[in-house]
mmCIF file of C-alpha atoms in Angstrom:
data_model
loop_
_atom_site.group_PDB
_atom_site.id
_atom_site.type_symbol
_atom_site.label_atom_id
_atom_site.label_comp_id
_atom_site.label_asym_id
_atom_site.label_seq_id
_atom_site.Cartn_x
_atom_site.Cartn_y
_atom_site.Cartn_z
ATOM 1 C CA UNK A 286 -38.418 -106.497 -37.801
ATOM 2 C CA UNK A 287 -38.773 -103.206 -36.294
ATOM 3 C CA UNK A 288 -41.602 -102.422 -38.102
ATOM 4 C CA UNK A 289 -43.017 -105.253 -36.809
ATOM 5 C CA UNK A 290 -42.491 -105.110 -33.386
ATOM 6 C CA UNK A 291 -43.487 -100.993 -33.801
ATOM 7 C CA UNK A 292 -47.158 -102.255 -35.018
ATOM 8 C CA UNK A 293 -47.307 -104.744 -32.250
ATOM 9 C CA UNK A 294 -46.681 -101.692 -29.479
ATOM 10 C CA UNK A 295 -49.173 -99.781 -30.930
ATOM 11 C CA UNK A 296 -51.437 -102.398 -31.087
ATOM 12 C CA UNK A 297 -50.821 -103.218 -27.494
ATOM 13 C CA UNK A 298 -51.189 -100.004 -26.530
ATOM 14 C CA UNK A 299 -55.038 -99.487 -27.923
ATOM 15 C CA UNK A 300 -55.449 -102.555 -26.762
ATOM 16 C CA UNK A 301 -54.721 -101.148 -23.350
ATOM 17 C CA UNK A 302 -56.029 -97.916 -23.453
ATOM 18 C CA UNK A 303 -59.461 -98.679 -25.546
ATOM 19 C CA UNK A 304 -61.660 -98.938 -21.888
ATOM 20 C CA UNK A 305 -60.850 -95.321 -21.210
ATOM 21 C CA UNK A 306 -63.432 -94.234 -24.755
ATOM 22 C CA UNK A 307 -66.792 -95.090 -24.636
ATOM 23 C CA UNK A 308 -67.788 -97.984 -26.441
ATOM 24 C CA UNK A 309 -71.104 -95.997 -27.769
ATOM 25 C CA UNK A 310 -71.468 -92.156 -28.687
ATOM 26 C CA UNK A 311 -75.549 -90.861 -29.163
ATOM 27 C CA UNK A 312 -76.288 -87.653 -29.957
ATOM 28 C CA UNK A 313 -79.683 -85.624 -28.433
ATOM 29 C CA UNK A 314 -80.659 -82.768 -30.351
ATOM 30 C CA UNK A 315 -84.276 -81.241 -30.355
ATOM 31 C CA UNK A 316 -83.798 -80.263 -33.910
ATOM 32 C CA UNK A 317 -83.775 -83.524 -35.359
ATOM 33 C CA UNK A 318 -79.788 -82.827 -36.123
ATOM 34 C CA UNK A 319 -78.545 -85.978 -33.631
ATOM 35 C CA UNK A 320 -79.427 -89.629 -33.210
ATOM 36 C CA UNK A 321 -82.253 -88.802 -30.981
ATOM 37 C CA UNK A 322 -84.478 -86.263 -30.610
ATOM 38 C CA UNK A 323 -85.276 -87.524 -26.850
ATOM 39 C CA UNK A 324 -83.062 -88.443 -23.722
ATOM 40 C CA UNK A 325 -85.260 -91.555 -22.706
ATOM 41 C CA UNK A 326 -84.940 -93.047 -26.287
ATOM 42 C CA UNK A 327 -81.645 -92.702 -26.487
ATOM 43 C CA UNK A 328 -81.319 -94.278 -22.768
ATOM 44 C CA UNK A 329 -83.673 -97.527 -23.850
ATOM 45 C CA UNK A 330 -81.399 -97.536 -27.232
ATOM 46 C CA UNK A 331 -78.279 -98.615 -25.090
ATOM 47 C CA UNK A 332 -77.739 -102.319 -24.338
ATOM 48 C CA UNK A 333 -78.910 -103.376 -21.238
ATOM 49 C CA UNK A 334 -75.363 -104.302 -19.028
ATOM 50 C CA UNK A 335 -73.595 -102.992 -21.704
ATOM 51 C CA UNK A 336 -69.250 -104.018 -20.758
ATOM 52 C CA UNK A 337 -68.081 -100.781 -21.191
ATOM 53 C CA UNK A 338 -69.366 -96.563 -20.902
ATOM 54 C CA UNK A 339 -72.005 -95.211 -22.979
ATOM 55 C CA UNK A 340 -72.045 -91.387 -23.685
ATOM 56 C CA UNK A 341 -75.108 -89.745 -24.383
ATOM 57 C CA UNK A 342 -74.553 -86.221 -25.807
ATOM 58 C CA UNK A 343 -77.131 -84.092 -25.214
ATOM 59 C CA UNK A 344 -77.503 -80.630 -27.483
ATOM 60 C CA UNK A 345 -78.784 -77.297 -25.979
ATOM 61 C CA UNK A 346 -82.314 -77.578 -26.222
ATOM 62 C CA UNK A 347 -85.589 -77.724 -23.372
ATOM 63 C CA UNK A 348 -86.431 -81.625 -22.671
ATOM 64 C CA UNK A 349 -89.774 -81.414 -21.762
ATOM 65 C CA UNK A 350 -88.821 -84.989 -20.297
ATOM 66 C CA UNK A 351 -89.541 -87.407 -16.996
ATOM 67 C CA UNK A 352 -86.422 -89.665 -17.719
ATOM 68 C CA UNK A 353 -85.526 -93.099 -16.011
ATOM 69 C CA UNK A 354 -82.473 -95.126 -16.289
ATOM 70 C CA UNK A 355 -83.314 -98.326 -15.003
ATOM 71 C CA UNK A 356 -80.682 -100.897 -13.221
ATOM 72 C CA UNK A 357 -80.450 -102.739 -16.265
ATOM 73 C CA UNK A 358 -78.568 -99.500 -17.610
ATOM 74 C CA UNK A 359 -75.093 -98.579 -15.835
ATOM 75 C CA UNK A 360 -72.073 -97.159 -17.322
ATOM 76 C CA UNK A 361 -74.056 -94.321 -19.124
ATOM 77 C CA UNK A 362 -72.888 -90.316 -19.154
ATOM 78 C CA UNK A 363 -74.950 -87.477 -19.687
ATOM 79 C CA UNK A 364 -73.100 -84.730 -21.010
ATOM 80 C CA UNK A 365 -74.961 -81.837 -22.003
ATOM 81 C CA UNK A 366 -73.617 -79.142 -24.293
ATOM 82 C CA UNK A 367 -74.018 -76.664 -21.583
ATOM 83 C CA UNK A 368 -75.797 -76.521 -18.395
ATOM 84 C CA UNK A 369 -77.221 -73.159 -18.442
ATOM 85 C CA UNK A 370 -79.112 -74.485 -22.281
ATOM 86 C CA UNK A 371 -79.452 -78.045 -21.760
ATOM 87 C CA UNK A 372 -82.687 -78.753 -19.469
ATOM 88 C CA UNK A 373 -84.148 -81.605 -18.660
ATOM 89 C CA UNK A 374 -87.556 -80.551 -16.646
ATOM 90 C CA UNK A 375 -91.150 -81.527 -15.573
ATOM 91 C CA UNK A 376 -93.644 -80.308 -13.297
ATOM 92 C CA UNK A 377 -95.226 -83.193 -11.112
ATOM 93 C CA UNK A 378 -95.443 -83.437 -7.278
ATOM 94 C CA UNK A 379 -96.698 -85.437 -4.673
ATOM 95 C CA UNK A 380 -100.539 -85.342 -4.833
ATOM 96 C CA UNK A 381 -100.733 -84.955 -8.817
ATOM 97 C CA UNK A 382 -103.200 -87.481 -10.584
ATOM 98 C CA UNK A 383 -100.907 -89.634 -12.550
ATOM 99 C CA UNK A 384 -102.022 -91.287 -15.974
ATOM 100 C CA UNK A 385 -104.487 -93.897 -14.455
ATOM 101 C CA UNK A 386 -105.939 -91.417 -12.272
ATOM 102 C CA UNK A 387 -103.955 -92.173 -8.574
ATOM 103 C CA UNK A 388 -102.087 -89.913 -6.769
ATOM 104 C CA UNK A 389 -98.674 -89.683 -7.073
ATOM 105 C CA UNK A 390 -96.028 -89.166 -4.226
ATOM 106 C CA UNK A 391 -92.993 -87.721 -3.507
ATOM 107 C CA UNK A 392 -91.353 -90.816 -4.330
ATOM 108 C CA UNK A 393 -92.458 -90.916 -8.113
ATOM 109 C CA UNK A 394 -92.382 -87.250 -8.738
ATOM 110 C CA UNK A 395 -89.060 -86.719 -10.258
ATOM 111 C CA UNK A 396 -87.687 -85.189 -13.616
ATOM 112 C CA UNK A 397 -84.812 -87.871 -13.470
ATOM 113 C CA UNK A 398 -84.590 -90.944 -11.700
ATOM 114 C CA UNK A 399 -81.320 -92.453 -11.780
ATOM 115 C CA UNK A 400 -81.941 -96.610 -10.795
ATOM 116 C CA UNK A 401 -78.573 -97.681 -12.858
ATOM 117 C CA UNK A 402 -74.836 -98.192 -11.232
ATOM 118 C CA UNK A 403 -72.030 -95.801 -12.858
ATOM 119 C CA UNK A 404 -73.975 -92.926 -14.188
ATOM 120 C CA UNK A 405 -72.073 -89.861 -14.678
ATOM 121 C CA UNK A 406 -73.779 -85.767 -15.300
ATOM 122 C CA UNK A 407 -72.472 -83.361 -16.537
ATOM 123 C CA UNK A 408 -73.203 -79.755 -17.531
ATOM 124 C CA UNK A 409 -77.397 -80.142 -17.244
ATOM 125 C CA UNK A 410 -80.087 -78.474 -15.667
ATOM 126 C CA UNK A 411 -82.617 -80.653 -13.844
ATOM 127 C CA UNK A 412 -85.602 -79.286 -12.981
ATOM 128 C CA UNK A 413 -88.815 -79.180 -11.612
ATOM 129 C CA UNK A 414 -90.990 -76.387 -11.541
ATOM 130 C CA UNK A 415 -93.916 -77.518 -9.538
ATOM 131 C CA UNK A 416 -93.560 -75.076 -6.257
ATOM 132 C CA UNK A 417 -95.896 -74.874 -3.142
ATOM 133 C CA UNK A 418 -98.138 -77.999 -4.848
ATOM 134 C CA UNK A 419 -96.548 -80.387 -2.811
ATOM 135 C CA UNK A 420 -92.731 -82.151 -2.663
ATOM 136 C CA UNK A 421 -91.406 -81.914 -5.896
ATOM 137 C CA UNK A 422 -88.110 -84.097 -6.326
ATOM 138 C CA UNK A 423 -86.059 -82.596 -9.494
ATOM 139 C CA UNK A 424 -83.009 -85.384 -8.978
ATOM 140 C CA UNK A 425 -83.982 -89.048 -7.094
ATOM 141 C CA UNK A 426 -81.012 -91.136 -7.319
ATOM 142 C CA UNK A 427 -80.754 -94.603 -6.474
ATOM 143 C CA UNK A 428 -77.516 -96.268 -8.268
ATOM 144 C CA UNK A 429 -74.003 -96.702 -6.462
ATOM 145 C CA UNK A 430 -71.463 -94.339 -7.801
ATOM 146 C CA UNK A 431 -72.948 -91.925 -9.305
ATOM 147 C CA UNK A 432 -71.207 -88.277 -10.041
ATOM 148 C CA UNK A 433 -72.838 -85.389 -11.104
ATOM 149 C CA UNK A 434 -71.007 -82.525 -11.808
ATOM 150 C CA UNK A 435 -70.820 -78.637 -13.321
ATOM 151 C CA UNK A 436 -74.652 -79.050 -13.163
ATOM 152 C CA UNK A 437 -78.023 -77.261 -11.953
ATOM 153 C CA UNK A 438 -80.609 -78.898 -9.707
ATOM 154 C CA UNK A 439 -83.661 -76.951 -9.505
ATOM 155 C CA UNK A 440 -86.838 -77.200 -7.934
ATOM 156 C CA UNK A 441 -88.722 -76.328 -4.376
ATOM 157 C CA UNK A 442 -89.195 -78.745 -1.743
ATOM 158 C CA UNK A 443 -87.401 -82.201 -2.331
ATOM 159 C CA UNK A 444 -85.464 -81.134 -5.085
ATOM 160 C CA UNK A 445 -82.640 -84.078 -4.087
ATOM 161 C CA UNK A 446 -83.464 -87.396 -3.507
ATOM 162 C CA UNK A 447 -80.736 -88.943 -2.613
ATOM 163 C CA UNK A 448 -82.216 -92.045 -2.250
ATOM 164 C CA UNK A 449 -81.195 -96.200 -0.444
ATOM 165 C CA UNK A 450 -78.660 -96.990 2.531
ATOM 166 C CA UNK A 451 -76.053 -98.751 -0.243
ATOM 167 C CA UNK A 452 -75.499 -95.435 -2.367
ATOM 168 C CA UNK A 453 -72.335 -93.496 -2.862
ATOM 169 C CA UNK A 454 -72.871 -90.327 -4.728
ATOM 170 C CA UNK A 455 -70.929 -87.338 -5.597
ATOM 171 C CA UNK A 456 -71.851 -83.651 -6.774
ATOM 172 C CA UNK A 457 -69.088 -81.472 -7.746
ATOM 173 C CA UNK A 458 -69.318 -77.490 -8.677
ATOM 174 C CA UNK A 459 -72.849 -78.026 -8.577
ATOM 175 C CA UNK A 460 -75.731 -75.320 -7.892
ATOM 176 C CA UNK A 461 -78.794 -76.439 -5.919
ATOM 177 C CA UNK A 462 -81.702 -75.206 -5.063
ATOM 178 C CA UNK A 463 -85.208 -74.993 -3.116
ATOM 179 C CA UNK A 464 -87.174 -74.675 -0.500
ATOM 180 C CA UNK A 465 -87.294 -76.727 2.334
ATOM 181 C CA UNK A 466 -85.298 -80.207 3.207
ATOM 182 C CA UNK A 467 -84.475 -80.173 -0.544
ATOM 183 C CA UNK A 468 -81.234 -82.093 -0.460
ATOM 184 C CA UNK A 469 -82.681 -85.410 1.645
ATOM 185 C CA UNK A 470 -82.478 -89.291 1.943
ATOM 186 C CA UNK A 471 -80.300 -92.102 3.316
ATOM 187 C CA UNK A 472 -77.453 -92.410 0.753
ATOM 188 C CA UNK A 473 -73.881 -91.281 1.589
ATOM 189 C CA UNK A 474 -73.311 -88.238 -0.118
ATOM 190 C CA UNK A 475 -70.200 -85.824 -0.870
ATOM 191 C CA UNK A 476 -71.116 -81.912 -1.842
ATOM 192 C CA UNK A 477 -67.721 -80.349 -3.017
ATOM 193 C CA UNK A 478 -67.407 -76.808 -4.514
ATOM 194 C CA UNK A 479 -71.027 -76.694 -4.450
ATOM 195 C CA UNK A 480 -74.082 -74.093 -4.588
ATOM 196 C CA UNK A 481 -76.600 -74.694 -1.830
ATOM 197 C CA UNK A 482 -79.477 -71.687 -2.073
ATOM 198 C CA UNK A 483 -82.129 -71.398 0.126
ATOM 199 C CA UNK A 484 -85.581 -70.412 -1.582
ATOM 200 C CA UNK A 485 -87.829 -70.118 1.506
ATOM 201 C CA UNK A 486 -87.055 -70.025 5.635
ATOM 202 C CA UNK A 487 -86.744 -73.434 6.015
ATOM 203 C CA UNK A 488 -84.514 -76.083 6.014
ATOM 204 C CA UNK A 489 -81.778 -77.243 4.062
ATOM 205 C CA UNK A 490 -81.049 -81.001 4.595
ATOM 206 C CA UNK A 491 -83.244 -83.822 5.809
ATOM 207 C CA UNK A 492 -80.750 -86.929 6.085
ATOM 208 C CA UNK A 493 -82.303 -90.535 6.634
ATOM 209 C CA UNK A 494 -79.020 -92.133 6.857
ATOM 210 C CA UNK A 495 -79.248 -95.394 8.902
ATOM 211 C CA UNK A 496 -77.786 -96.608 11.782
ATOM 212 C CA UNK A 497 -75.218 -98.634 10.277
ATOM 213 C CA UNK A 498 -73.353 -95.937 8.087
ATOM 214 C CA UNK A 499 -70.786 -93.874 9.217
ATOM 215 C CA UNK A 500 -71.470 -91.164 6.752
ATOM 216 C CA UNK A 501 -74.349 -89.568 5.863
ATOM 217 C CA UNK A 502 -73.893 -86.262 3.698
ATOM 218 C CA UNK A 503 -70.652 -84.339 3.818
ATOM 219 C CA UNK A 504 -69.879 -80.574 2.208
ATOM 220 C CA UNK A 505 -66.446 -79.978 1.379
ATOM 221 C CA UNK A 506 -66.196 -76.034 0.473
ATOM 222 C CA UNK A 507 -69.293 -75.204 -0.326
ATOM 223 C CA UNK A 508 -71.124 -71.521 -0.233
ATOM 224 C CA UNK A 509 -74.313 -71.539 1.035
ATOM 225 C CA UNK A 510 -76.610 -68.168 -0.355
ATOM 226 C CA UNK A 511 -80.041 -67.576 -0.116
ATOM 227 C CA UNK A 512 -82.523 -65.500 -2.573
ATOM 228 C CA UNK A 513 -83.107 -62.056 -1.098
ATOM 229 C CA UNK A 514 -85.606 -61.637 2.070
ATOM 230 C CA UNK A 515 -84.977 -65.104 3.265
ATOM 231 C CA UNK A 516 -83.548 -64.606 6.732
ATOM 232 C CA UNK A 517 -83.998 -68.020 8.378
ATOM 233 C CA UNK A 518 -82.662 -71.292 7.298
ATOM 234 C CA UNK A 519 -81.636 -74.442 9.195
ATOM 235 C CA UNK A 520 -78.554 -76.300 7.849
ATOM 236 C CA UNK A 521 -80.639 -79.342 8.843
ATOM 237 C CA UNK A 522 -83.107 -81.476 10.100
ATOM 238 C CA UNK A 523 -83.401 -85.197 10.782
ATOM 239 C CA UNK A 524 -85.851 -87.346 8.694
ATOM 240 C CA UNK A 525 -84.606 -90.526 10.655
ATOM 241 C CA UNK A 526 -82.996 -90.553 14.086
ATOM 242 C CA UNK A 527 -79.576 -91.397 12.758
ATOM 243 C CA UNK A 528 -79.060 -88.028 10.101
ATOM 244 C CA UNK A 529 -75.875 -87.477 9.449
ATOM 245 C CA UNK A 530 -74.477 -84.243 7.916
ATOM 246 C CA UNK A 531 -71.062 -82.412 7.979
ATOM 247 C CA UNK A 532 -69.859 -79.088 6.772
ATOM 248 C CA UNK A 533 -66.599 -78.664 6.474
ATOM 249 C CA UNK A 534 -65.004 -75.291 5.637
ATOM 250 C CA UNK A 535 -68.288 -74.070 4.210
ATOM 251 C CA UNK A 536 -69.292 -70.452 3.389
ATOM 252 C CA UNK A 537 -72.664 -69.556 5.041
ATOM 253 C CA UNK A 538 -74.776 -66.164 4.460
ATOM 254 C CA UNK A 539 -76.306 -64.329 7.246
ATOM 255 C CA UNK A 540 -79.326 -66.757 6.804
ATOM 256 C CA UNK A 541 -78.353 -69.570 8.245
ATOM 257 C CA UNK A 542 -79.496 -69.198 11.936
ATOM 258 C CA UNK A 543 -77.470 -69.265 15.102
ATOM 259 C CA UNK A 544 -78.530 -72.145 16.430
ATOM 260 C CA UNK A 545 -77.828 -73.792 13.204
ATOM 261 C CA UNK A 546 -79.936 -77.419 13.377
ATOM 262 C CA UNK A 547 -83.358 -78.300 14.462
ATOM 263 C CA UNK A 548 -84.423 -81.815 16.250
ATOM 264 C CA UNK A 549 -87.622 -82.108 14.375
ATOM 265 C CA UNK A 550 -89.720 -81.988 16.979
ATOM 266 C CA UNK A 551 -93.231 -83.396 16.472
ATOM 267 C CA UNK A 552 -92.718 -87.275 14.967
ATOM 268 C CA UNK A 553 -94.672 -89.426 17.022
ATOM 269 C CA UNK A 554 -93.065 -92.451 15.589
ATOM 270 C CA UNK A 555 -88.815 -91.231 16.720
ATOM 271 C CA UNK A 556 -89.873 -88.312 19.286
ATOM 272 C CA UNK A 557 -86.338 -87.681 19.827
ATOM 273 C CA UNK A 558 -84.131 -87.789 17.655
ATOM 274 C CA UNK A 559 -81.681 -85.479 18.659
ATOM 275 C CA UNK A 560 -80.365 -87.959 21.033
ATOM 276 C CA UNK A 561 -79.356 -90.143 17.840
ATOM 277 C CA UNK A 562 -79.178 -87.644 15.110
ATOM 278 C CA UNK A 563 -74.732 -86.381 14.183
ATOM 279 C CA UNK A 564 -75.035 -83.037 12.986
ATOM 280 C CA UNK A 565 -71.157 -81.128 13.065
ATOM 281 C CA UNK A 566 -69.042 -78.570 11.649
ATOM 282 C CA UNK A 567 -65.438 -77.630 10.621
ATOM 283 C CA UNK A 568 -64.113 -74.096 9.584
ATOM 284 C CA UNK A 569 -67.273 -72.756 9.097
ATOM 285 C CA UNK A 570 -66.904 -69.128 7.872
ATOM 286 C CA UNK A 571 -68.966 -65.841 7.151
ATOM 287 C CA UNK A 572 -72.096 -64.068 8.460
ATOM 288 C CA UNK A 573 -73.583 -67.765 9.375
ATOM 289 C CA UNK A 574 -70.715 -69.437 10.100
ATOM 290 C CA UNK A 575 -70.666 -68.221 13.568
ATOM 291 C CA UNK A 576 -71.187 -71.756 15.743
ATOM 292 C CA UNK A 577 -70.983 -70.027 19.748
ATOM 293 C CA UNK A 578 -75.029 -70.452 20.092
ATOM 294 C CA UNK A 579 -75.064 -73.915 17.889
ATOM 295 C CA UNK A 580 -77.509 -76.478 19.647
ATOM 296 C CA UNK A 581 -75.647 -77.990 22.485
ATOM 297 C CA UNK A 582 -76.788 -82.296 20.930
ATOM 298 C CA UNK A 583 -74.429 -80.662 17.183
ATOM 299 C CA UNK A 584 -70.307 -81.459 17.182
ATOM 300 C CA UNK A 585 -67.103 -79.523 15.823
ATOM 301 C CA UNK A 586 -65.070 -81.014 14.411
ATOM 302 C CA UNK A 587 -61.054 -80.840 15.094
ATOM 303 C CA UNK A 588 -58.287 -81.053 12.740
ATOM 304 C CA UNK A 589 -57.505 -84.575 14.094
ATOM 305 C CA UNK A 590 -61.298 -85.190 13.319
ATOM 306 C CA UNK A 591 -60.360 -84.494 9.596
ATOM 307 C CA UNK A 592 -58.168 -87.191 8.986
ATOM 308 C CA UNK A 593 -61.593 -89.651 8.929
ATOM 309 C CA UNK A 594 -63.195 -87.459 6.283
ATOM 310 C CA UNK A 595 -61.720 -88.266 3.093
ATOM 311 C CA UNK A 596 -63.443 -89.490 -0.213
ATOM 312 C CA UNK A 597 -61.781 -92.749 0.041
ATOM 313 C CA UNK A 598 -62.995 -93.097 4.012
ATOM 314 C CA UNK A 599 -66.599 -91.811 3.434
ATOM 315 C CA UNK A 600 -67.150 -93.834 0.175
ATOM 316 C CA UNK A 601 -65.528 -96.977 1.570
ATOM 317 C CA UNK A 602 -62.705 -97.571 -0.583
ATOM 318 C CA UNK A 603 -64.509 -95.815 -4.140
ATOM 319 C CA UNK A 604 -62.891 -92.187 -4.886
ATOM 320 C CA UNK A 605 -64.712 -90.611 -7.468
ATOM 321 C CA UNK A 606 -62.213 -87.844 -8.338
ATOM 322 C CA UNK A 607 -59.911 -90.814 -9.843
ATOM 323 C CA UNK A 608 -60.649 -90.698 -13.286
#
């Protein structure tokens, strides 16, 4: 009897605890060693709407690669074996012929686009390495939830497209880099522990968020460097008249200028959209973290303030550092 009722617990118990492993394991290996020896394959192998996660391991290797997962994929992982070796990357921009001969734009010229709910990174490189040929996006995400972590996003202008007003994304201990407004879009977006490194004088973010969402993008503790000579960077700019950004207890070099944002003067169709645009800061710190001569339209925040910026709050109810 107590055998019995010994196989029934365990039973019970995988029974339970079976949705925590992914239902599918693929291998990517340039070598020919895995089950795949490209990342789109093994995406269009996976059943569309598949119940449970799918985990694509990816070996160290070069993917010359531009990769979709479409909406009918969700619950897929990327894992690579490690993010300085495994590289996904391609070289179009905005303005490149594409296959029948039209131009493409900035909208079709990434290395990944991520279209599918519930896709996790991890430990990749995700490049572009078109530069000064027009925007370049290395990462255009469109799916809710999405996480990316312990990962590199490189390119020049546009490397993140963070893409559509219903997306919740999250990049942890991430580096990323570029040249100018290359983390942009209308998705609400959390930065923690990342990178952010300035190629060029420029500008860092170019939020689009609309006018119904509290939260736009938010860094939590990131360090923002620059590559030597580059003197003068904005932490922002706004795309759309209601850009939202927040840094909160971020690092900045001496880069980052004093006045910290610009209004983005010069759009004929939103001619001012400083009036509209939330740009603030909390516990900024180092050589750029100085706010005294911040534009008079940006906000900082107070510890009270803080209380309204948590995962839960900014995601609406979805925290992604839950496993």
């Amino acid at each position: 009897m107590k055998k019995l009722f010994l196989i029934l617990l365990i039973s019970m118990a995988n029974f339970l605890f079976a949705g925590n492993d992914p239902y599918i394991k693929i291998t990517v290996a340039k070598d020919g060693s895995g089950d795949f020896t490209s990342i789109q394959k093994a995406i269009n192998s996976i059943r569309d709407l598949g119940a449970e996660e799918a985990l694509i391991l990816i070996k160290s290797g070069t993917y010359h690669e531009k990769v979709m997962i479409p909406s009918s994929k969700h619950k897929i992982t990327l894992e690579g074996e490690n993010k300085d070796n495994t590289i996904i990357t391609n070289n179009d921009f905005s303005g490149k012929p594409d296959s029948f001969n039209e131009k493409m734009t900035t909208f079709n010229s990434y290395t990944l686009l991520v279209m599918g709910d519930d896709i996790k990174i991890s430990n990749i490189t995700i490049q572009n390495t078109s530069c000064n040929e027009g925007q370049a996006v290395s990462l255009h995400v469109e799916g809710d939830r999405f996480i990316i972590k312990n990962s590199i996003i490189s390119g020049c202008q546009d490397t993140v497209y963070a893409a559509t007003n219903h997306s919740r994304q999250y990049f942890e201990n991430c580096l990323i880099e570029g040249t100018t407004d290359f983390i942009f879009g209308q998705a609400t977006v959390v930065f923690k522990n990342c990178t952010i490194k300035s190629l060029a004088d420029s500008f860092i973010t170019a939020a689009a968020t609309e006018a119904d969402r509290k939260y736009g993008f938010v860094f939590f503790d990131c360090t923002l460097t620059a590559k030597e000579g580059i003197t003068k960077v904005y932490l922002g700019r706004p795309w759309r008249p209601y850009a939202k950004t927040v840094f909160i207890n971020t690092e900045m070099g001496k880069h980052i200028l004093p006045e910290g944002w610009n209004p983005w003067k010069g759009d004929k169709m939103f001619p001012d959209k400083e009036k509209t645009a939330y740009y603030a800061e909390f516990g900024s710190k180092g050589e750029g973290g100085n706010t005294l001569k911040r534009v008079n339209w940006s906000h900082q925040l107070t510890k009270k303030d803080l209380k309204n910026y948590t995962p839960e709050k900014i995601f609406d109810g979805w925290n992604p550092q839950h496993k």
